[in-house]
CSV table of C-alpha atoms and ligand atoms in Angstrom, one decimal:
chain,number,residue,atom,x,y,z
A,1054,MET,CA,18.2,2.2,18.0
A,1055,ILE,CA,15.3,4.4,18.1
A,1056,VAL,CA,14.1,5.7,15.1
A,1057,LEU,CA,11.3,8.3,14.0
A,1058,GLY,CA,9.6,7.3,11.0
A,1059,ILE,CA,8.2,10.4,8.7
A,1060,GLU,CA,4.9,9.1,5.7
A,1061,THR,CA,3.1,11.7,3.2
A,1062,THR,CA,3.6,10.4,0.3
A,1063,CYS,CA,0.3,10.4,-0.6
A,1064,ASP,CA,-2.8,11.7,1.8
A,1065,GLU,CA,-1.8,10.0,4.7
A,1066,THR,CA,0.1,11.9,7.2
A,1067,ALA,CA,1.9,10.0,9.8
A,1068,ALA,CA,5.0,10.4,12.5
A,1069,SER,CA,6.0,6.7,14.5
A,1070,VAL,CA,8.6,5.7,16.6
A,1071,VAL,CA,10.0,2.6,16.2
A,1072,GLU,CA,12.9,0.5,18.5
A,1073,SER,CA,15.3,-1.7,16.6
A,1074,GLY,CA,13.1,-2.3,13.6
A,1075,ARG,CA,10.2,-3.6,14.9
A,1076,ARG,CA,8.9,-2.4,18.0
A,1077,ILE,CA,6.3,0.2,17.8
A,1078,LEU,CA,6.6,2.5,20.2
A,1079,SER,CA,3.7,5.0,18.5
A,1080,ASN,CA,2.2,4.8,15.2
A,1081,VAL,CA,0.1,8.6,14.7
A,1082,VAL,CA,-1.6,8.4,11.4
A,1083,ALA,CA,-4.3,11.6,10.3
A,1084,SER,CA,-5.9,10.5,7.0
A,1085,GLN,CA,-6.9,13.1,4.8
A,1086,ARG,CA,-10.7,13.7,4.3
A,1087,VAL,CA,-10.5,16.8,2.3
A,1088,HIS,CA,-9.9,14.5,-1.1
A,1089,ALA,CA,-13.3,12.7,-0.8
A,1090,SER,CA,-15.8,15.2,-2.7
A,1091,TYR,CA,-12.9,15.7,-5.6
A,1092,GLY,CA,-13.1,11.5,-6.0
A,1093,GLY,CA,-9.9,11.4,-5.3
A,1094,VAL,CA,-6.3,12.9,-4.5
A,1095,PHE,CA,-5.9,16.5,-4.9
A,1096,PRO,CA,-2.3,16.7,-4.8
A,1097,GLU,CA,-2.4,21.0,-4.3
A,1098,LEU,CA,-4.6,20.0,-1.2
A,1099,ALA,CA,-2.3,17.2,0.3
A,1100,SER,CA,0.8,19.5,0.0
A,1101,ARG,CA,-1.0,21.8,2.2
A,1102,ARG,CA,-2.2,19.3,4.7
A,1103,HIS,CA,1.2,17.7,5.5
A,1104,ILE,CA,2.8,21.1,6.2
A,1105,GLU,CA,0.3,21.9,8.6
A,1106,ILE,CA,0.2,18.7,10.5
A,1107,LEU,CA,3.5,17.1,10.5
A,1108,ILE,CA,5.5,19.3,12.7
A,1109,PRO,CA,2.2,19.0,15.5
A,1110,LEU,CA,1.7,15.0,14.3
A,1111,ILE,CA,5.4,14.3,15.4
A,1112,ASP,CA,5.6,16.0,18.4
A,1113,GLU,CA,2.3,13.3,18.9
A,1114,ALA,CA,4.5,11.0,18.1
A,1115,LEU,CA,7.3,11.0,20.4
A,1116,LYS,CA,4.9,12.0,23.0
A,1117,ARG,CA,2.4,8.8,22.4
A,1118,ALA,CA,6.1,6.7,22.7
A,1119,SER,CA,7.0,8.2,25.6
A,1120,VAL,CA,10.7,9.7,24.0
A,1121,THR,CA,12.4,12.6,23.8
A,1122,ARG,CA,13.9,13.9,20.1
A,1123,GLU,CA,17.6,13.2,22.4
A,1124,GLU,CA,16.7,9.7,22.6
A,1125,LEU,CA,16.5,9.8,18.4
A,1126,ASP,CA,18.9,8.1,16.9
A,1127,VAL,CA,17.9,8.3,13.6
A,1128,ILE,CA,15.0,9.9,11.3
A,1129,ALA,CA,13.9,8.0,8.6
A,1130,VAL,CA,11.5,9.5,5.7
A,1131,ALA,CA,9.3,8.2,2.5
A,1132,TYR,CA,11.6,10.2,-0.4
A,1133,GLY,CA,9.7,7.9,-3.1
A,1134,PRO,CA,7.0,6.9,-5.2
A,1135,GLY,CA,4.3,9.4,-4.8
A,1136,LEU,CA,3.2,13.0,-5.2
A,1137,MET,CA,6.0,15.5,-6.0
A,1138,GLY,CA,5.0,18.3,-3.5
A,1139,SER,CA,3.9,15.9,-0.5
A,1140,LEU,CA,6.9,14.0,-0.6
A,1141,LEU,CA,9.1,17.5,-0.6
A,1142,VAL,CA,7.6,18.4,2.3
A,1143,GLY,CA,8.8,15.0,4.3
A,1144,LEU,CA,12.0,15.0,3.3
A,1145,ASN,CA,12.8,18.4,4.0
A,1146,THR,CA,10.7,18.4,7.3
A,1147,ALA,CA,13.7,15.2,8.1
A,1148,LYS,CA,16.6,17.4,6.5
A,1149,SER,CA,15.9,20.0,8.9
A,1150,LEU,CA,15.6,18.2,11.9
A,1151,SER,CA,18.3,16.2,11.6
A,1152,LEU,CA,20.4,19.8,11.3
A,1153,ALA,CA,18.4,20.9,13.6
A,1154,TRP,CA,18.6,17.7,16.3
A,1155,ASN,CA,22.2,16.9,14.9
A,1156,ILE,CA,21.2,12.6,14.1
A,1157,PRO,CA,21.1,11.6,10.9
A,1158,PHE,CA,18.3,10.9,8.1
A,1159,VAL,CA,18.1,7.9,5.9
A,1160,GLY,CA,15.7,8.1,2.5
A,1161,VAL,CA,13.1,5.1,2.0
A,1162,ASN,CA,11.0,3.4,-0.7
A,1163,HIS,CA,7.7,3.7,0.7
A,1164,VAL,CA,6.8,0.4,-1.3
A,1165,GLU,CA,9.6,-1.6,0.0
A,1166,ALA,CA,8.5,0.0,3.0
A,1167,HIS,CA,4.5,-1.7,2.7
A,1168,LEU,CA,7.0,-5.2,1.8
A,1169,TYR,CA,9.0,-4.2,5.4
A,1170,ALA,CA,5.3,-3.9,7.5
A,1171,ALA,CA,4.9,-7.9,7.0
A,1172,MET,CA,7.8,-9.1,8.2
A,1173,MET,CA,8.0,-6.9,10.5
A,1174,GLY,CA,6.5,-8.6,13.5
A,1175,GLN,CA,8.4,-12.2,12.3
A,1176,PRO,CA,11.2,-13.9,13.2
A,1177,SER,CA,14.1,-12.1,12.5
A,1178,SER,CA,15.4,-15.0,10.3
A,1179,VAL,CA,12.2,-14.5,7.6
A,1180,LEU,CA,11.4,-17.2,4.7
A,1181,LEU,CA,14.0,-16.2,1.8
A,1182,PRO,CA,13.4,-16.5,-0.8
A,1183,ALA,CA,10.3,-15.0,-0.6
A,1184,LEU,CA,7.2,-13.5,-2.7
A,1185,GLY,CA,6.6,-10.3,-2.2
A,1186,VAL,CA,3.3,-8.9,-3.4
A,1187,VAL,CA,2.8,-5.1,-2.8
A,1188,LEU,CA,-1.8,-4.3,-3.3
A,1189,SER,CA,-2.1,-0.5,-2.9
A,1190,GLY,CA,-3.6,2.7,-4.0
A,1191,GLY,CA,-1.1,3.8,-6.3
A,1192,HIS,CA,1.7,0.4,-7.0
A,1193,THR,CA,0.5,-3.3,-8.1
A,1194,PHE,CA,3.9,-5.5,-8.1
A,1195,LEU,CA,5.6,-9.0,-7.6
A,1196,THR,CA,8.9,-9.3,-6.7
A,1197,GLU,CA,10.9,-11.2,-5.6
A,1198,ILE,CA,12.5,-11.6,-2.4
A,1199,SER,CA,16.5,-12.7,-2.4
A,1200,ALA,CA,17.2,-10.6,0.9
A,1201,LEU,CA,15.9,-7.0,2.2
A,1202,GLY,CA,17.3,-4.5,-0.2
A,1203,SER,CA,17.3,-7.2,-2.6
A,1204,TYR,CA,14.5,-7.2,-5.3
A,1205,ARG,CA,13.5,-8.2,-9.2
A,1206,LEU,CA,10.1,-7.4,-10.5
A,1207,LEU,CA,9.0,-9.9,-11.9
A,1208,GLY,CA,4.8,-8.4,-12.7
A,1209,THR,CA,3.8,-5.0,-12.5
A,1210,THR,CA,0.1,-3.0,-13.5
A,1211,VAL,CA,0.5,-1.7,-17.4
A,1212,ASP,CA,-2.5,0.7,-16.7
A,1213,ASP,CA,-4.5,1.1,-13.1
A,1214,ALA,CA,-3.3,0.0,-9.5
A,1215,ILE,CA,-5.5,-2.7,-8.5
A,1216,GLY,CA,-6.1,-0.2,-5.1
A,1217,GLU,CA,-7.5,2.7,-7.9
A,1218,ALA,CA,-9.6,0.0,-9.9
A,1219,PHE,CA,-11.7,-0.4,-6.3
A,1220,ASP,CA,-11.3,3.3,-6.0
A,1221,LYS,CA,-12.7,4.2,-9.3
A,1222,THR,CA,-14.9,0.6,-9.1
A,1223,ALA,CA,-16.3,2.5,-6.0
A,1224,VAL,CA,-17.6,5.5,-8.0
A,1225,LEU,CA,-19.2,4.1,-10.2
A,1226,LEU,CA,-21.4,2.0,-7.3
A,1227,GLY,CA,-22.2,5.4,-5.9
A,1228,LEU,CA,-19.3,4.9,-2.7
A,1229,SER,CA,-16.8,7.7,-2.1
A,1230,TYR,CA,-13.0,7.9,-2.3
A,1231,PRO,CA,-11.3,6.0,-1.2
A,1232,GLY,CA,-13.7,3.0,-1.5
A,1233,GLY,CA,-12.1,-0.4,-1.4
A,1234,ALA,CA,-13.2,-0.7,2.0
A,1235,ASP,CA,-16.8,-0.1,1.2
A,1236,ILE,CA,-16.1,-2.3,-1.8
A,1237,GLU,CA,-15.7,-5.4,0.9
A,1238,LYS,CA,-18.4,-4.1,2.7
A,1239,LEU,CA,-21.0,-3.7,-0.3
A,1240,SER,CA,-19.8,-7.1,-1.1
A,1241,LEU,CA,-20.4,-9.0,1.8
A,1242,SER,CA,-23.8,-9.5,0.8
A,1243,GLY,CA,-23.6,-10.2,-3.1
A,1244,ASN,CA,-22.8,-13.0,-5.1
A,1245,PRO,CA,-19.2,-13.1,-6.6
A,1246,GLN,CA,-20.2,-15.8,-9.0
A,1247,LYS,CA,-23.2,-13.5,-10.6
A,1248,TYR,CA,-21.4,-11.9,-13.1
A,1249,PRO,CA,-18.7,-13.7,-15.0
A,1250,PHE,CA,-16.1,-10.3,-15.0
A,1251,SER,CA,-12.8,-11.4,-17.0
A,1252,SER,CA,-9.7,-10.7,-15.2
A,1253,GLY,CA,-7.1,-7.9,-17.9
A,1254,LYS,CA,-4.2,-10.0,-19.8
A,1255,VAL,CA,-0.7,-8.6,-21.0
A,1256,LYS,CA,0.1,-9.8,-24.1
A,1257,ARG,CA,3.6,-12.3,-23.4
A,1258,SER,CA,3.6,-10.8,-19.9
A,1259,PRO,CA,1.8,-13.2,-18.1
A,1260,LEU,CA,2.4,-11.6,-14.5
A,1261,ASP,CA,1.5,-8.0,-15.1
A,1262,PHE,CA,-2.0,-6.4,-14.6
A,1263,SER,CA,-4.1,-4.5,-16.2
A,1264,PHE,CA,-7.5,-3.2,-14.7
A,1265,SER,CA,-8.9,-1.0,-17.1
A,1266,GLY,CA,-11.0,-3.6,-18.5
A,1267,LEU,CA,-12.1,-4.9,-15.3
A,1268,LYS,CA,-13.5,-1.3,-14.4
A,1269,THR,CA,-15.3,-0.5,-17.8
A,1270,ALA,CA,-17.4,-4.2,-18.0
A,1271,VAL,CA,-17.9,-2.6,-14.3
A,1272,LEU,CA,-18.6,0.8,-15.8
A,1273,TYR,CA,-20.6,-1.2,-19.1
A,1274,GLN,CA,-22.9,-3.3,-16.5
A,1275,VAL,CA,-24.0,0.4,-13.9
A,1276,ASN,CA,-25.0,2.3,-17.6
A,1277,ARG,CA,-27.1,-1.4,-18.7
A,1278,GLN,CA,-28.4,-1.9,-15.2
A,1279,LYS,CA,-29.4,2.3,-14.9
A,1280,LYS,CA,-31.0,2.0,-18.5
A,1281,GLU,CA,-33.2,-1.7,-18.4
A,1282,PHE,CA,-34.7,-0.1,-14.3
A,1283,GLY,CA,-33.9,3.2,-14.1
A,1284,SER,CA,-31.7,2.4,-11.3
A,1285,LEU,CA,-29.2,-0.2,-9.8
A,1286,SER,CA,-31.0,-2.1,-7.0
A,1287,GLU,CA,-29.1,-2.6,-3.4
A,1288,GLU,CA,-29.0,-6.0,-4.6
A,1289,GLU,CA,-27.1,-5.5,-8.5
A,1290,ARG,CA,-24.9,-3.1,-6.4
A,1291,CYS,CA,-23.5,-6.1,-3.9
A,1292,ASP,CA,-24.1,-8.2,-6.5
A,1293,ILE,CA,-21.4,-6.3,-8.8
A,1294,ALA,CA,-18.8,-4.7,-6.4
A,1295,ALA,CA,-18.5,-8.4,-5.4
A,1296,SER,CA,-18.0,-9.7,-9.1
A,1297,PHE,CA,-15.1,-6.7,-9.2
A,1298,GLN,CA,-13.4,-7.9,-5.9
A,1299,HIS,CA,-14.0,-12.1,-6.8
A,1300,THR,CA,-12.3,-11.3,-10.5
A,1301,ALA,CA,-9.3,-8.6,-9.1
A,1302,PHE,CA,-8.3,-10.9,-6.6
A,1303,TRP,CA,-8.6,-14.4,-8.3
A,1304,ASP,CA,-6.5,-12.9,-10.9
A,1305,VAL,CA,-3.7,-11.2,-8.2
A,1306,ILE,CA,-3.5,-15.0,-7.1
A,1307,ARG,CA,-3.3,-17.0,-10.1
A,1308,LYS,CA,-0.5,-14.5,-11.4
A,1309,SER,CA,0.9,-14.7,-7.6
A,1310,LEU,CA,1.4,-18.0,-7.9
A,1311,LEU,CA,2.4,-18.6,-10.8
A,1312,ALA,CA,4.9,-16.3,-9.9
A,1313,ALA,CA,5.6,-17.8,-6.7
A,1314,SER,CA,6.8,-21.3,-9.1
A,1315,THR,CA,9.1,-19.2,-11.6
A,1316,PHE,CA,11.7,-19.7,-8.4
A,1317,ALA,CA,12.3,-21.7,-5.1
A,1318,CYS,CA,9.9,-19.6,-2.7
A,1319,LYS,CA,9.6,-20.5,0.5
A,1320,ALA,CA,6.9,-17.8,1.4
A,1321,ILE,CA,4.4,-15.1,0.5
A,1322,PHE,CA,4.6,-11.6,2.1
A,1323,LEU,CA,1.8,-9.1,1.2
A,1324,GLY,CA,1.6,-5.7,1.9
A,1325,GLY,CA,-0.3,-2.2,0.8
A,1326,GLY,CA,-3.8,-0.5,1.6
A,1327,VAL,CA,-5.7,-3.0,-0.2
A,1328,ALA,CA,-3.7,-6.1,1.3
A,1329,GLN,CA,-6.4,-5.8,4.5
A,1330,ASN,CA,-9.2,-7.2,2.8
A,1331,GLN,CA,-10.1,-10.6,4.1
A,1332,TYR,CA,-12.3,-12.1,0.9
A,1333,LEU,CA,-8.6,-11.6,-0.6
A,1334,GLN,CA,-6.7,-12.9,2.5
A,1335,ASN,CA,-8.8,-16.3,3.0
A,1336,LEU,CA,-9.4,-17.0,-1.0
A,1337,PHE,CA,-5.3,-16.4,-1.2
A,1338,ALA,CA,-4.6,-19.1,1.8
A,1339,LYS,CA,-7.6,-21.3,0.1
A,1340,GLU,CA,-5.4,-21.4,-3.4
A,1341,ALA,CA,-2.0,-21.3,-1.8
A,1342,PRO,CA,-2.2,-23.8,1.6
A,1343,HIS,CA,1.5,-25.2,0.5
A,1344,LEU,CA,3.1,-21.6,1.5
A,1345,PRO,CA,3.1,-19.4,4.3
A,1346,LEU,CA,2.0,-16.5,3.9
A,1347,PHE,CA,2.5,-13.1,5.5
A,1348,PHE,CA,0.3,-9.6,5.7
A,1349,PRO,CA,0.3,-6.5,8.1
A,1350,PRO,CA,-1.5,-6.4,10.3
A,1351,LYS,CA,-4.1,-3.8,9.3
A,1352,GLU,CA,-2.5,-0.5,10.8
A,1353,LEU,CA,0.2,-1.7,9.1
A,1354,CYS,CA,-1.6,-2.3,6.1
A,1355,SER,CA,-2.3,1.0,4.8
A,1356,ASP,CA,0.1,4.2,4.7
A,1357,ASN,CA,2.2,4.8,7.5
A,1358,ALA,CA,4.9,5.6,9.0
A,1359,ALA,CA,6.1,3.1,11.3
A,1360,MET,CA,6.9,0.9,8.2
A,1361,ILE,CA,8.9,3.6,7.2
A,1362,ALA,CA,10.8,3.7,10.2
A,1363,GLY,CA,10.9,0.0,10.7
A,1364,LEU,CA,12.9,0.0,7.0
A,1365,GLY,CA,14.3,3.2,7.5
A,1366,TYR,CA,16.1,1.0,11.1
A,1367,HIS,CA,17.8,-1.9,8.5
A,1368,LYS,CA,18.6,0.6,6.5
A,1369,PHE,CA,20.6,2.4,8.8
A,1370,VAL,CA,22.0,-0.9,10.3
A,1371,SER,CA,23.2,-1.6,6.8
A,1372,HIS,CA,25.0,0.9,5.7
A,1373,ARG,CA,25.7,2.5,8.6
A,1374,SER,CA,25.3,5.5,7.7
A,1375,GLY,CA,22.8,7.9,6.7
A,1376,SER,CA,21.7,9.3,3.6
A,1377,PRO,CA,23.6,12.6,2.6
A,1378,PHE,CA,21.4,16.4,2.4
A,1379,SER,CA,21.7,16.0,-1.3
A,1380,LEU,CA,18.5,12.9,-2.0
A,1381,GLU,CA,15.6,14.3,-4.3
A,1382,ALA,CA,12.3,13.6,-3.8
A,1383,ALA,CA,11.8,10.8,-6.2
A,1384,PRO,CA,7.9,10.3,-7.4
A,1385,ARG,CA,9.0,7.5,-9.6
A,1386,ILE,CA,11.1,5.1,-8.2
A,1387,SER,CA,11.2,1.7,-8.7
A,1388,PHE,CA,12.8,-0.8,-5.4
A,1389,HIS,CA,14.9,-3.2,-7.0
B,1953,KG4,O1,-1.7,1.2,0.2
B,1953,KG4,P1,-2.2,2.6,0.9
B,1953,KG4,O2,-3.0,2.9,2.1
B,1953,KG4,O3,-1.5,4.0,-0.1
B,1953,KG4,C1,-0.8,3.8,-1.1
B,1953,KG4,O4,0.0,3.6,-1.5
B,1953,KG4,O5,-1.2,3.7,-2.3
B,1953,KG4,O6,-3.3,2.1,0.1
B,1953,KG4,C2,-5.1,2.9,-0.3
B,1953,KG4,C3,-5.9,1.9,-0.6
B,1953,KG4,C4,-6.9,2.2,-1.9
B,1953,KG4,O7,-6.8,2.2,-3.1
B,1953,KG4,C5,-8.1,1.7,-0.8
B,1953,KG4,O8,-9.1,2.1,-1.5
B,1953,KG4,C6,-7.7,0.3,-0.9
B,1953,KG4,O9,-6.1,0.6,0.0
B,1953,KG4,N1,-8.3,-0.3,0.7
B,1953,KG4,C7,-8.8,-1.7,0.1
B,1953,KG4,C8,-9.4,-1.7,1.6
B,1953,KG4,N2,-8.9,-0.8,2.3
B,1953,KG4,C9,-7.8,0.3,1.4
B,1953,KG4,N3,-9.5,-2.1,-0.8
B,1953,KG4,C10,-10.2,-3.6,-0.8
B,1953,KG4,N4,-10.1,-4.1,0.2
B,1953,KG4,C11,-10.0,-3.4,1.9
B,1953,KG4,N5,-10.7,-3.4,2.3
B,1954,ZN,ZN1,1.2,2.9,0.6
């Protein structure tokens, strides 16, 4: 079965062709650079850009896959969560193509797809129950996965998503948006133990996250440094980045292992743009040698349409039908 995936939840426009939920025939992603000067995603500009490039991008994905539209069986589209305007572009395009080409479309949850990305390359019987850890620019979730499509939420953030904390910290260190990857680079030359920042605790919810305090601690440190020395030296920037990164990931790992201890967890699947961070992957492997860890390849960590097509295949097969045309864009859905 050949599925065309469409992803437009935020500032990446993406299209992909995937066979039987696993074999990626093409995976085309266009990241919108226009937002860098605003220090964050400008929603109106994001949806306008999706409108401009989605159709040519779908053509490109079909071309790279050497697949004609007559060979497509299903169209999968991320219908939420995300920015309303952006979601509407992807969903309405999927509905229109579904009508025009007379093939079903299926709506997929973007966050669930981030987790599926870690399972996509694995043998067909994945280790379950497992812990799912989503670390992205908009989402931070710990969830028990008992089967594909069956989840129990264990923890989430009460304020910023982890990627958001990386992006805001990056701005404080003079990096441009989105700055997660640059924080990782700066940290390579920094001392992660230099500043003992503390991670956020949520009263009576040991598995929930709070990153706003950590971000403020970085702000205070930057200001202190600037007041004392007039500017932030390169060495200081690296040390602050490394200490921030270490604190944020130590918190994620500690809470993930605590969450895993609450059920008969057999493996941990991680997904989302932040999960491509090599420091996180190494630290996690060191701290959790007893549990198999599955990270998606880099190109499937950040937003992409291959994970949407892959999960869409399973949704279509398990429901034996597509989604109804009444399906609406859902900016705030959860996935359990
Ligand atoms: O999954 P994603 O592409 O979009 C959302 O669904 O939100 O994640 C984007 C996030 C951004 O916050 C970006 O700064 C962060 O992933 N990111 C990283 C790294 N690469 C991207 N964060 C930490 N380390 C990285 N290497
Ligand atoms: Zn995402």
